[in-house]
XYZ file of C-alpha atoms in Angstrom:
497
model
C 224.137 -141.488 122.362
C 221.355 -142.112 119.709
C 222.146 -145.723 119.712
C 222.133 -146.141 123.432
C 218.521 -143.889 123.590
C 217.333 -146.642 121.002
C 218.991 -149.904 123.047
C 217.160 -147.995 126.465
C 213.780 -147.420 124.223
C 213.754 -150.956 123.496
C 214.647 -152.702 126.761
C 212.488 -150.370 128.629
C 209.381 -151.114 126.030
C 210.194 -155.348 126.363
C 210.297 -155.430 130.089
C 206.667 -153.543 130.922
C 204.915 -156.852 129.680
C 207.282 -158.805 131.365
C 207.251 -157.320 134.531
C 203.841 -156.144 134.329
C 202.499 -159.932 134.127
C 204.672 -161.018 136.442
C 203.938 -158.834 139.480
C 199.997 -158.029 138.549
C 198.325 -154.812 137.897
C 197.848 -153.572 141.289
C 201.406 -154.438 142.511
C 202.863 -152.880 139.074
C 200.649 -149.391 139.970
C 201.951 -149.135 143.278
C 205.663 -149.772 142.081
C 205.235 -147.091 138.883
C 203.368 -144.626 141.577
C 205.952 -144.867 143.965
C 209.097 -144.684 141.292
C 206.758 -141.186 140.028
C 206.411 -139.482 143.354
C 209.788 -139.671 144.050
C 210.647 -138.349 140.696
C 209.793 -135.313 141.918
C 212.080 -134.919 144.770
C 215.019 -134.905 142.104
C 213.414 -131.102 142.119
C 215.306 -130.597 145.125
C 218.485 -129.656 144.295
C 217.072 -126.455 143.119
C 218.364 -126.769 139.541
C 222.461 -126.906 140.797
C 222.753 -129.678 138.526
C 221.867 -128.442 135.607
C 225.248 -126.128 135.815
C 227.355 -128.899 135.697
C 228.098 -129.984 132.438
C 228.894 -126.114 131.928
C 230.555 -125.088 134.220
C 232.850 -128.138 134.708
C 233.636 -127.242 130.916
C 234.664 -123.816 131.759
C 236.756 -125.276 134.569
C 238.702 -127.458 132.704
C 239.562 -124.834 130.155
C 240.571 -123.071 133.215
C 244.751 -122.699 133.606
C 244.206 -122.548 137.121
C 243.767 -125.242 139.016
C 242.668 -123.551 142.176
C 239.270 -122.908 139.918
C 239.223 -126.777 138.876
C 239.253 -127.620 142.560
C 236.847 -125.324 144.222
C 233.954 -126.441 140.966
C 234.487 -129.864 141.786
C 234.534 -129.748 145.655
C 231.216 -127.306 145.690
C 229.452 -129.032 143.154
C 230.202 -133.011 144.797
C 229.743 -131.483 148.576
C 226.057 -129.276 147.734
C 224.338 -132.754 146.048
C 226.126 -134.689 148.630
C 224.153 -132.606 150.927
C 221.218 -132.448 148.994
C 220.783 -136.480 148.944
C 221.177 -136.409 152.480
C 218.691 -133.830 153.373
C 216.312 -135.701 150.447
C 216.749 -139.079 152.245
C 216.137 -138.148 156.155
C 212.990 -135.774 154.217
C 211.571 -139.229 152.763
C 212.393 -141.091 155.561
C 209.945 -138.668 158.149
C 207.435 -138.337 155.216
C 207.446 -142.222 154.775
C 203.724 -143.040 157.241
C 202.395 -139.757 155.382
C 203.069 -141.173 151.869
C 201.572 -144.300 152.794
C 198.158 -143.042 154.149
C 197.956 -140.265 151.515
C 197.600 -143.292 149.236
C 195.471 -145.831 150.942
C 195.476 -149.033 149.008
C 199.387 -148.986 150.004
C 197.984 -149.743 153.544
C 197.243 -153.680 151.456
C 200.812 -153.835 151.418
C 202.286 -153.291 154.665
C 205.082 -155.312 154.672
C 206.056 -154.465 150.714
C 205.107 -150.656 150.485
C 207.523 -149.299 152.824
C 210.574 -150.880 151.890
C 209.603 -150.240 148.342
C 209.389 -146.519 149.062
C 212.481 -146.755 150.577
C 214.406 -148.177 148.118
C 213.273 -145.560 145.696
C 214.750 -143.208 148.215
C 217.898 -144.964 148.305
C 218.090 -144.785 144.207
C 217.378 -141.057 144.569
C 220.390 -140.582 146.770
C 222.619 -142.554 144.473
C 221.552 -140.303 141.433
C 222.080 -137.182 142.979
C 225.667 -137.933 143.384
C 225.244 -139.805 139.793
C 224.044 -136.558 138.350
C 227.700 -135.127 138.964
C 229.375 -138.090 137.911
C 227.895 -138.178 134.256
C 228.627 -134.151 134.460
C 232.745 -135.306 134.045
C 231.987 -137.194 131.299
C 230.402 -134.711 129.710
C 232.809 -132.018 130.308
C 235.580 -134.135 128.792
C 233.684 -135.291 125.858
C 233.435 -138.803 126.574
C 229.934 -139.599 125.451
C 230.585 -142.516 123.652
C 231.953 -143.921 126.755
C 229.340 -142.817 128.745
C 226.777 -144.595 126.403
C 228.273 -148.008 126.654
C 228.397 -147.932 130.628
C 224.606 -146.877 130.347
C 224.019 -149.520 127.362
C 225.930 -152.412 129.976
C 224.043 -151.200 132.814
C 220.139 -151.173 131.403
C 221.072 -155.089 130.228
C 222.423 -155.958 133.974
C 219.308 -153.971 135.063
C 217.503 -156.460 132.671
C 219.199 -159.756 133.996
C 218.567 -158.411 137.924
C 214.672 -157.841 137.164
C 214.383 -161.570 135.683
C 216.117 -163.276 137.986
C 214.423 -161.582 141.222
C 211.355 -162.441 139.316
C 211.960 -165.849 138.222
C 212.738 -166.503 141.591
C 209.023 -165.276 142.701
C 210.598 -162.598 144.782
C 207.760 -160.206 143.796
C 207.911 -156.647 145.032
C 210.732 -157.090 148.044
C 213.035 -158.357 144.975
C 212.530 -155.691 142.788
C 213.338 -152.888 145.728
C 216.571 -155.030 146.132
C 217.326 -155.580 142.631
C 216.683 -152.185 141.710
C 219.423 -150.543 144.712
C 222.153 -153.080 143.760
C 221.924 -152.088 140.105
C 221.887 -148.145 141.399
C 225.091 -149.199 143.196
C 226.355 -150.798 139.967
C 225.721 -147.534 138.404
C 227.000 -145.007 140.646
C 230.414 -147.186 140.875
C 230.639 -147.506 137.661
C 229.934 -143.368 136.314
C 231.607 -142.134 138.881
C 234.622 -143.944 139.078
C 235.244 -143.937 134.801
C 234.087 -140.400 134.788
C 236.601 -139.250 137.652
C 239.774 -141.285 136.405
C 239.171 -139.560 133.087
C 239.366 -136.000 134.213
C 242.687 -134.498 134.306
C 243.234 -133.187 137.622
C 240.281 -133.814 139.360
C 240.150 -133.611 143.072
C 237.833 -132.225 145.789
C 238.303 -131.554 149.207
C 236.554 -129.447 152.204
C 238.968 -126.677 151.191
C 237.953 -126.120 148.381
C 234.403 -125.645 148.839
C 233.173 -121.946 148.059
C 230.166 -119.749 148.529
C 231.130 -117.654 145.830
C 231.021 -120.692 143.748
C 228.097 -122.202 144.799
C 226.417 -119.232 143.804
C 227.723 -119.035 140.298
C 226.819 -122.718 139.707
C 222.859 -122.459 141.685
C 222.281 -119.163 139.545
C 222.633 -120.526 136.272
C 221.027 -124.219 137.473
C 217.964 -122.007 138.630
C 216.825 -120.727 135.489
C 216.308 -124.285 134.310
C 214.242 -125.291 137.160
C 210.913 -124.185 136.449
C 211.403 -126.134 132.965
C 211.902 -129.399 135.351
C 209.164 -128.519 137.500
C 206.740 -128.484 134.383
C 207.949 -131.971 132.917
C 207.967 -133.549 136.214
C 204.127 -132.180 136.307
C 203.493 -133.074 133.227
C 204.675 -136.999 133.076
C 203.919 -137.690 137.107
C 200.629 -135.689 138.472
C 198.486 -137.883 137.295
C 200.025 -141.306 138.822
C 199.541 -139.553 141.688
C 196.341 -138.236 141.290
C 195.272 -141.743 140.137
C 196.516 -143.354 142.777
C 194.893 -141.289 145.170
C 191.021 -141.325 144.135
C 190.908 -144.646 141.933
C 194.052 -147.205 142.900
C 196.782 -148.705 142.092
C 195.224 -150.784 138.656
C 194.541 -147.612 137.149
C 197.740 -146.344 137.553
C 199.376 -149.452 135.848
C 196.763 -148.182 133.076
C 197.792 -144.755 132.877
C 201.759 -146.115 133.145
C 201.393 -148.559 130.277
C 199.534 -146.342 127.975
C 201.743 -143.582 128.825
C 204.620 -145.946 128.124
C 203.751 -146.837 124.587
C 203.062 -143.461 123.732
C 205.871 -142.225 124.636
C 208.422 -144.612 122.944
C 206.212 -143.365 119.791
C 207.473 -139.852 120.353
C 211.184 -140.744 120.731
C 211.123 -141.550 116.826
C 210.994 -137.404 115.919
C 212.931 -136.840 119.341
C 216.114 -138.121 117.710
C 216.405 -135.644 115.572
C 215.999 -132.779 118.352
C 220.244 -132.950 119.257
C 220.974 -131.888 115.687
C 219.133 -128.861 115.601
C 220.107 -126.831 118.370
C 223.939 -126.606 118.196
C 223.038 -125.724 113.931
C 220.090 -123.518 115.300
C 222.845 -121.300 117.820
C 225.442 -121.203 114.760
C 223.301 -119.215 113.111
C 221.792 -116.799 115.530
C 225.465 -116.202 116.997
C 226.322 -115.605 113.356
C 223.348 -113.478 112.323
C 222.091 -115.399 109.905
C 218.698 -115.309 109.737
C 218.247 -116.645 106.601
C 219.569 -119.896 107.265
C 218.169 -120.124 110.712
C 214.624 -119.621 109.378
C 215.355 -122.278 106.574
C 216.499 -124.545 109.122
C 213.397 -123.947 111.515
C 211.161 -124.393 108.536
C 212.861 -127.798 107.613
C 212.779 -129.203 111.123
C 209.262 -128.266 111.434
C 208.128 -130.147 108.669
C 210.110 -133.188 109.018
C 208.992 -133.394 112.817
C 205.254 -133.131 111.575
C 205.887 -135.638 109.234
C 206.955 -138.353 112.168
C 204.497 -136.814 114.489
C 200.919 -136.623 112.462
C 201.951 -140.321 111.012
C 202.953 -141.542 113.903
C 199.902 -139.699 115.706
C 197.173 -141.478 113.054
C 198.593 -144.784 112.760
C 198.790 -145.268 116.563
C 194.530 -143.579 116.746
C 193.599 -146.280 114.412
C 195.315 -149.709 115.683
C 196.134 -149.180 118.603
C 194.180 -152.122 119.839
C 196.233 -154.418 118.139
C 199.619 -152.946 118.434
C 198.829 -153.361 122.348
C 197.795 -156.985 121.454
C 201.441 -157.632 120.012
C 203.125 -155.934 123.155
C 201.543 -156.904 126.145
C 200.471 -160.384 124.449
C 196.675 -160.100 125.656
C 193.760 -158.025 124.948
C 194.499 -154.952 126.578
C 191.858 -153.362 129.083
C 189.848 -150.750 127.866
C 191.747 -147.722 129.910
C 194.916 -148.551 128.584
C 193.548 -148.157 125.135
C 192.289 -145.315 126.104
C 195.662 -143.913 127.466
C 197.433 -144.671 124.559
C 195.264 -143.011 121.935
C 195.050 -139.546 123.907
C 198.482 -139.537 125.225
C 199.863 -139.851 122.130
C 198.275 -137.183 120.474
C 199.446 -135.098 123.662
C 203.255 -136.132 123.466
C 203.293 -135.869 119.557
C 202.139 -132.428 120.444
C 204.589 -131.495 122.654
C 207.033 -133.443 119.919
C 205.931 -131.177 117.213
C 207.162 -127.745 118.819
C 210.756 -129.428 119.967
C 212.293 -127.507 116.735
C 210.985 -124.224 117.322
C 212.240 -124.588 121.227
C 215.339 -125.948 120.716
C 216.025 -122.894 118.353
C 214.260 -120.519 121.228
C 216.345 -122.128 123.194
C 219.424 -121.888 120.700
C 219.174 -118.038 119.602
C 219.059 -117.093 123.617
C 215.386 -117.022 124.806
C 215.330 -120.181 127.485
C 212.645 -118.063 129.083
C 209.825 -118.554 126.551
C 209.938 -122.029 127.558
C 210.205 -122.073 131.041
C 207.425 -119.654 131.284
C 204.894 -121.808 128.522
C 206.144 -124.855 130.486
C 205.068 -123.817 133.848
C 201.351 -122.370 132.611
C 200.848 -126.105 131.257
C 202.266 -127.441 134.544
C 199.325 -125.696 136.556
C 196.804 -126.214 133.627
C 197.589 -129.837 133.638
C 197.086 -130.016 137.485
C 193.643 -127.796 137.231
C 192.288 -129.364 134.316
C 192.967 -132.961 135.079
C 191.109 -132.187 138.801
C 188.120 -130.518 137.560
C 188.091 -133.355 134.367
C 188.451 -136.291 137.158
C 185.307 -135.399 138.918
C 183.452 -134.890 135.602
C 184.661 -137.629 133.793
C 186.624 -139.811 135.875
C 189.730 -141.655 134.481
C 189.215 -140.348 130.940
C 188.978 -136.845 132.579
C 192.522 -137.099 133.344
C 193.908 -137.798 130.258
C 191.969 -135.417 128.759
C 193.209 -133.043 131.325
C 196.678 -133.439 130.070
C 195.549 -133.587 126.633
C 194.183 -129.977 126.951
C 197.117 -128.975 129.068
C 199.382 -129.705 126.261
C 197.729 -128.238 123.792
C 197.019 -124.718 125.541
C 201.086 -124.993 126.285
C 202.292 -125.608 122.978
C 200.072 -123.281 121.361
C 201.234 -120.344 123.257
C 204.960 -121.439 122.931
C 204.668 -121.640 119.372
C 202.832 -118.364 119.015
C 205.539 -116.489 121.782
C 208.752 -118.278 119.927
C 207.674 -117.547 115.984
C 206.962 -113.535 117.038
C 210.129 -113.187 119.200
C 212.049 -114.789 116.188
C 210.553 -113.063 113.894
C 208.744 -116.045 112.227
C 205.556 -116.068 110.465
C 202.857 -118.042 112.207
C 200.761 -118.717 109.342
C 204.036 -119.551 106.963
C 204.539 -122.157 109.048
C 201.174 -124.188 109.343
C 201.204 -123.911 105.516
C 204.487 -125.059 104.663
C 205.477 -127.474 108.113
C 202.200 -128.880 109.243
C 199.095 -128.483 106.893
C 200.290 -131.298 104.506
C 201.346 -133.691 107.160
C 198.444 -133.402 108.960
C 196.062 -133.736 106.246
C 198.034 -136.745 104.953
C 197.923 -138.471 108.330
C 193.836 -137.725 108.403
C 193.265 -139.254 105.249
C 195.679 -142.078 105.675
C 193.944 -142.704 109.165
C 190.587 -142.579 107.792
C 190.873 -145.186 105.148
C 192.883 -147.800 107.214
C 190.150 -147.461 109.623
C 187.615 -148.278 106.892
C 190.158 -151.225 105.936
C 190.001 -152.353 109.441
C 185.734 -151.823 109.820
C 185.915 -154.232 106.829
C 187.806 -156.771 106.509
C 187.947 -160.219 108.149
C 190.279 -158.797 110.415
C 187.705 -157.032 112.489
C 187.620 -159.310 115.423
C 190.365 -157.905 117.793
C 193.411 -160.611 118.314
C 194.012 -162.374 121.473
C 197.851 -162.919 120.914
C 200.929 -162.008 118.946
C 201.150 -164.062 116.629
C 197.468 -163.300 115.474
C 198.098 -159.722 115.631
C 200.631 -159.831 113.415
C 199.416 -159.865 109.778
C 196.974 -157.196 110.017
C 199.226 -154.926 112.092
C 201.328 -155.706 108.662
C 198.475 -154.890 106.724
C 197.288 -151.661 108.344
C 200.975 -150.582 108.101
C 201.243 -151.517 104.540
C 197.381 -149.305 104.136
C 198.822 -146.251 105.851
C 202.409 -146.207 105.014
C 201.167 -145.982 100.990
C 198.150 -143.390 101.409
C 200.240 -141.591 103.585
C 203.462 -141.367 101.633
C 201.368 -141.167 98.794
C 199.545 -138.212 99.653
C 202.905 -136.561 101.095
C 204.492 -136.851 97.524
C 201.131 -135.599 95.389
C 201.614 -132.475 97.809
C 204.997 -132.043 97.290
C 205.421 -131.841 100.760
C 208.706 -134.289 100.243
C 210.088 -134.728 97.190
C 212.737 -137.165 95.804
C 215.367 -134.415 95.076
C 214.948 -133.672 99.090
C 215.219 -136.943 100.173
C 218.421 -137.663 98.531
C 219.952 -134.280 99.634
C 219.437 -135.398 103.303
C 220.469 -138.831 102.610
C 223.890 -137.196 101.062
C 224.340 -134.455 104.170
C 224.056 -137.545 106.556
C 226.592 -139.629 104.595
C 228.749 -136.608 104.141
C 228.484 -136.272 108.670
């Protein structure tokens, strides 16, 4: 699964360039808006999915078959409902949609059927949702992650050619349902074949069972709500009061700041399952030695990836997109990714929340930086504009994480000020000082005009890496935040997995 998050990191980072220059900044902002409002119709299903992959577990463990048959036929026939309802919902909201944003009106004959292909992809991953659920249940990830590893490449292949062929934004819509086809064919049909004994019929749908499966999805919803808040409001708000280009600003920053905070995020699977070992156990010693750990080897990614990213992120831009960047997407990337690296920082201390039994911590932190994202990016817009927005989530962020970190140490019984001495104070005054003198190594060299294309961009983006990497690491190893001996212990526990 790590290797196909990495293969879907990098395709996903290549073709924003690609597709970016090839179907211009407005018509790239209205695709990205549309693909973000729908996001939040996956919302609908009231958090029933999120029971799947456990109960579908517990059914197949199950001796009785009549159990089997009734998950299976509830869970298929409620999101099979679900997509239908979702659809004919778009569908009637479709002219509403359109005038709510009104540069969409520019694009009468693209806009609609672009909305409704997004529609169309929603259906298909309601019903996809369950589908990945068998493979799940039956352990099959690998399997899994080579049908989504063959699928992001075709998806690569279909965006070309439409592309190539200077279909624009019609193609795209097109391209984009056949590959959900592709998809949903694909999951569903692997992932039933390989359950033993799976079947679903109209018989075997039950209330009873529906409620089991929406009771336990439900408690996970408000955690949805608050990510869908947190990654989409602002297209929309964008899109609403300044346009389409400025979404394709917000989208491309956002982008590259978010494939930053993947590096610490593949770590987060490791902890959890370690993290509920313990607490079912009782071992508090070991759990608090593994929260400690985690901490500070998630600040270490986080505050370098945080201050190298601050100080060149003009030129790493230049080496992506192949151009010199507009000024809002610069401005995207730097305070977005301080916000996600944030949010990055604390996924050890929920995981184990999460791990030891307390789900709730997070859902609650998560929806108070769901509504302080939407209120502060509002009242920051009309101050501030476009930078007001990003702050707004910037500040959201921060207020959320704080309060999840201060909630989750007391209920576990952590100290607070323990852990910004021994997990975060060294990295982050590494990264500062690491930051600062790369930026004086940038003011002052002969590198100081910006670069107008890869291949110019390349030797000081070497060079600034080289500058950081050495103060930082440096600095890291005179504080004995990491030592050697540490190091090689992790090296040894990952050879010995």
């Amino acid at each position: 699964m790590a290797f196909q998050r990495v293969i879907e990191a990098v395709v996903g980072f290549v073709m924003v360039p690609y597709t970016l220059h090839r179907l211009g900044t407005d018509q790239y902002g209205l695709w990205t808006l549309f693909f973000s409002v729908v996001a939040f119709m996956n919302l609908a299903d009231l958090g029933f999915a999120a029971s799947f992959n456990r109960h579908f577990v517990f059914a197949l463990n199950n001796p009785d078959r009549d159990e089997r048959y009734t998950v299976f036929s509830t869970g298929l026939a409620y999101q099979s409902m679900v997509a239908l309802v979702v659809f004919t919902v778009g569908l009637l909201l479709e002219r509403s949609i359109l005038h709510f944003f009104p540069q969409s009106l520019e694009y009468e004959l693209e806009a609609p059927w672009v909305w409704r292909a997004m529609l169309f992809i929603l259906v298909l991953g309601f019903i996809g949702v369950y589908a990945r659920a068998l493979f799940y249940s039956t352990q099959r990830v690998a399997a899994l992650a080579i049908v989504n590893i063959t699928l992001a490449l075709a998806n690569v292949a279909v965006v070309v050619t439409v592309l190539e062929s200077g279909w624009g934004l019609l193609g795209m819509a097109g391209g984009a349902v056949v590959v959900a086809f592709l998809r949903l064919a694909m999951v569903f049909s692997i992932g039933a074949r390989g359950v033993d004994g799976w079947k679903v019929g109209i018989s075997g749908i039950r209330k009873s069972t529906f409620k089991r499966l929406w009771s336990f999805g439900i408690k996970i919803l408000f955690a949805r709500i608050a990510e869908q808040v947190y990654f989409q409001f602002d297209k929309a708000l964008l899109g609403r009061v300044l346009g389409f280009a400025y979404v394709t600003h917000y989208t491309v920053g956002s982008k590259a700041a978010s494939t930053a905070n993947q590096a610490p995020l593949i770590m987060l699977p490791v902890i959890e399952p370690a993290a509920a070992e313990y607490s079912s156990k009782g071992d508090t010693e070991h759990f608090s030695m593994l929260l400690l750990r985690s901490c500070k080897y998630f600040s270490l990614a986080a505050f370098g990836l945080a201050g190298f990213i601050l100080v060149t992120a003009n030129y790493l831009l230049v080496f992506w997109l192949g151009s010199v960047p507009q000024m809002e997407i610069t401005l995207a990337l730097r305070i977005l990714v301080v916000a996600y690296l944030t949010a990055a920082l604390t996924g050890p201390i929920r995981v184990s929340a999460r791990a030891a039994g307390y789900p709730g911590w997070e859902a609650k932190t998560a929806s108070m930086q769901a509504v302080l994202n939407i209120v502060f990016s509002i009242i920051l817009y009309h101050l501030m504009g476009f930078m007001g927005v990003l702050l707004g989530t910037l500040f959201a962020t921060m207020v959320g994480q704080s309060t999840l970190v201060t909630v989750a140490l007391k209920g576990l019984k952590q100290s607070f000020i323990e852990y910004v001495k021994r997990a975060w104070s060294g990295p982050f005054f590494a990264a500062g000082i690491a930051a600062g003198i790369t930026y004086l190594v940038k003011e002052f060299s002969i590198f100081v005009q910006l670069p107008s294309s890869r291949i110019e961009s390349i030797l000081p983006i070497l060079m600034f890496t080289a500058v950081f990497g050495i103060v930082y690491f440096a600095i890291i190893f005179v504080l004995r935040v990491l030592t050697l001996k540490e190091i090689s212990g992790i090296i040894d526990r990952v050879k010995r997995k």
